[in-house]
Amino acid sequence: MMASRPIPTGDIIAADARISFAPAPEMVEWVRATFIEDDGKLFNPDHLHLQSASIGMLWTNVSNSRKGRRIVGQCEEGQPSGTMGKWGKARAEEQIVGWFGHVPDFILTFNADYALSCSDAEFCALVEHELYHAAQETDPFDAPKFRKSTGLPAFTLRGHDIEEFIGGCCHLVYGLRFAG
């Protein structure tokens, strides 16, 4: 039987909670046991490369949206990047090490309010979606890449295969539903 899914607790869900991000080691254990390990109830061979990945997970009470859509989960590379200056990157890395003890290959963040209100199936779909973003790099021939120094998978972020709209006239009239 599948272990109950983790739920956020404590200060992060309090009505008067300050803006917060909290490490979720129980989530990492549950996700590995459920989706990544060969004997997991929802094991997906598409995630085999993650067996050797270091994954950090966070709960947050910060609402987020992009282009008018609510964001309830996010996958990022663990190493800070972007347009931050040297000090900004160092500050971000210090915070990440404070949360996880090291800089993981990937950091997955989940909205605590959503996690408390969604069904188990919706939560599993969200986790699975974010795991698909945690990808292994490929070479020009689409073969998996490995690090020469360690022999372990080289990781990257993967975008969506398809972006779609659900609803509207065409969906209702023709019953169209594109897989995504």
C-alpha positions as CSV (number, residue, x, y, z in Angstrom):
1,M,0.0,0.0,0.0
2,M,1.2,3.5,-0.8
3,A,2.2,5.6,2.2
4,S,0.0,8.7,2.8
5,R,1.2,11.7,1.0
6,P,3.0,14.4,3.0
7,I,1.2,17.6,3.8
8,P,2.6,20.9,5.0
9,T,2.3,21.6,8.7
10,G,3.4,24.2,11.2
11,D,4.0,27.9,10.8
12,I,3.8,27.7,7.0
13,I,0.0,27.0,7.1
14,A,-0.9,29.3,10.0
15,A,-3.5,32.0,9.2
16,D,-1.0,34.7,10.3
17,A,2.1,33.0,8.8
18,R,4.8,35.3,7.4
19,I,6.0,34.6,3.9
20,S,7.9,31.3,4.2
21,F,9.7,28.5,2.5
22,A,10.3,25.3,4.5
23,P,12.4,22.3,3.5
24,A,10.3,19.2,3.0
25,P,12.5,16.2,3.6
26,E,9.4,14.0,4.1
27,M,8.3,14.9,0.6
28,V,11.7,13.8,-0.9
29,E,11.4,10.4,0.8
30,W,7.7,10.0,-0.3
31,V,8.4,11.1,-3.9
32,R,11.4,8.7,-4.2
33,A,9.5,5.8,-2.7
34,T,6.4,6.5,-4.8
35,F,7.6,7.6,-8.2
36,I,11.3,7.1,-8.6
37,E,12.3,3.8,-7.0
38,D,11.6,0.6,-9.0
39,D,9.2,-0.8,-6.5
40,G,7.2,2.4,-6.1
41,K,3.4,2.2,-6.5
42,L,3.5,5.0,-9.1
43,F,7.0,4.1,-10.4
44,N,7.6,5.7,-13.8
45,P,10.6,4.5,-15.8
46,D,10.8,8.0,-17.3
47,H,12.3,9.1,-13.9
48,L,15.0,6.4,-13.7
49,H,17.7,9.1,-14.1
50,L,16.5,10.7,-10.9
51,Q,17.6,7.7,-8.8
52,S,21.0,9.2,-8.7
53,A,19.9,12.9,-8.5
54,S,20.0,15.0,-5.4
55,I,16.5,16.6,-5.0
56,G,15.5,19.2,-2.5
57,M,11.9,20.0,-1.9
58,L,10.2,23.0,-0.3
59,W,6.7,24.0,0.9
60,T,5.8,27.6,0.5
61,N,2.8,29.8,1.5
62,V,3.7,32.4,-1.2
63,S,1.1,32.6,-4.0
64,N,2.5,32.7,-7.5
65,S,1.1,33.2,-11.0
66,R,2.4,33.7,-14.5
67,K,0.5,35.0,-17.5
68,G,-2.8,34.9,-15.5
69,R,-2.3,31.3,-14.3
70,R,-1.8,30.1,-10.8
71,I,1.4,28.3,-10.2
72,V,1.2,25.6,-7.5
73,G,4.5,23.7,-8.2
74,Q,7.9,24.5,-9.7
75,C,11.1,22.6,-10.6
76,E,14.4,24.5,-10.8
77,E,18.0,23.6,-11.0
78,G,19.6,23.7,-7.6
79,Q,22.5,25.9,-8.5
80,P,21.5,29.5,-8.5
81,S,21.7,31.1,-11.9
82,G,20.3,34.0,-13.9
83,T,21.2,37.6,-13.9
84,M,22.2,37.8,-10.2
85,G,25.5,39.3,-9.4
86,K,28.3,37.3,-7.7
87,W,27.0,38.3,-4.2
88,G,23.4,37.5,-5.1
89,K,24.4,34.0,-6.3
90,A,26.5,33.5,-3.2
91,R,23.6,34.6,-0.9
92,A,21.2,32.3,-2.8
93,E,23.6,29.4,-2.5
94,E,24.1,30.0,1.2
95,Q,20.4,29.8,1.7
96,I,20.1,26.6,-0.3
97,V,22.9,25.0,1.7
98,G,21.1,26.1,4.9
99,W,18.0,24.3,3.8
100,F,19.4,21.1,2.4
101,G,23.1,20.9,3.6
102,H,24.3,21.0,0.0
103,V,23.2,22.3,-3.4
104,P,20.9,19.7,-4.9
105,D,20.6,19.0,-8.6
106,F,17.0,20.1,-8.5
107,I,14.7,22.0,-6.2
108,L,11.0,21.4,-6.3
109,T,8.7,23.9,-4.6
110,F,5.0,23.3,-3.8
111,N,2.3,25.7,-2.7
112,A,1.1,24.6,0.8
113,D,-2.4,25.9,0.4
114,Y,-2.9,23.9,-2.8
115,A,-1.4,20.8,-1.2
116,L,-3.9,21.0,1.6
117,S,-6.9,21.5,-0.6
118,C,-6.3,19.2,-3.6
119,S,-7.2,15.5,-3.9
120,D,-4.5,12.8,-3.7
121,A,-4.8,12.3,-7.5
122,E,-4.4,16.0,-8.2
123,F,-1.4,16.1,-5.9
124,C,0.2,13.1,-7.5
125,A,-0.4,14.6,-10.9
126,L,1.3,17.8,-9.8
127,V,4.3,16.0,-8.4
128,E,4.6,13.9,-11.5
129,H,4.4,17.0,-13.7
130,E,7.3,18.7,-11.8
131,L,9.4,15.5,-11.9
132,Y,9.1,15.6,-15.7
133,H,10.8,19.0,-15.7
134,A,13.8,17.3,-13.9
135,A,15.5,15.9,-17.0
136,Q,18.7,14.2,-18.1
137,E,20.6,16.1,-20.8
138,T,20.9,14.5,-24.2
139,D,23.5,14.6,-26.9
140,P,22.7,15.7,-30.6
141,F,21.6,12.1,-31.3
142,D,19.1,12.2,-28.3
143,A,21.2,9.8,-26.3
144,P,21.4,10.4,-22.5
145,K,24.5,12.4,-21.4
146,F,26.7,11.5,-18.4
147,R,29.3,13.5,-16.6
148,K,32.8,12.4,-17.5
149,S,34.1,13.0,-14.0
150,T,31.5,10.9,-12.2
151,G,29.7,8.8,-14.7
152,L,26.4,10.1,-13.3
153,P,23.7,11.6,-15.4
154,A,24.1,15.2,-16.5
155,F,20.9,17.1,-15.6
156,T,18.9,19.9,-17.1
157,L,15.4,21.4,-17.0
158,R,12.9,20.1,-19.6
159,G,10.1,22.3,-21.0
160,H,6.6,21.3,-21.7
161,D,5.9,19.0,-24.7
162,I,2.7,21.0,-25.5
163,E,0.8,24.0,-24.2
164,E,-2.9,23.9,-24.6
165,F,-6.2,25.5,-23.7
166,I,-9.0,23.5,-22.1
167,G,-12.5,24.9,-22.6
168,G,-14.1,27.1,-25.2
169,C,-16.3,26.4,-28.2
170,C,-14.1,23.8,-30.0
171,H,-13.6,21.8,-26.8
172,L,-17.3,21.7,-26.1
173,V,-18.6,21.2,-29.7
174,Y,-16.0,18.7,-30.9
175,G,-15.1,17.1,-27.6
176,L,-11.4,17.7,-28.3
177,R,-8.9,17.0,-25.7
178,F,-5.2,17.1,-26.6
179,A,-2.8,14.9,-24.6
180,G,-0.1,16.9,-22.9
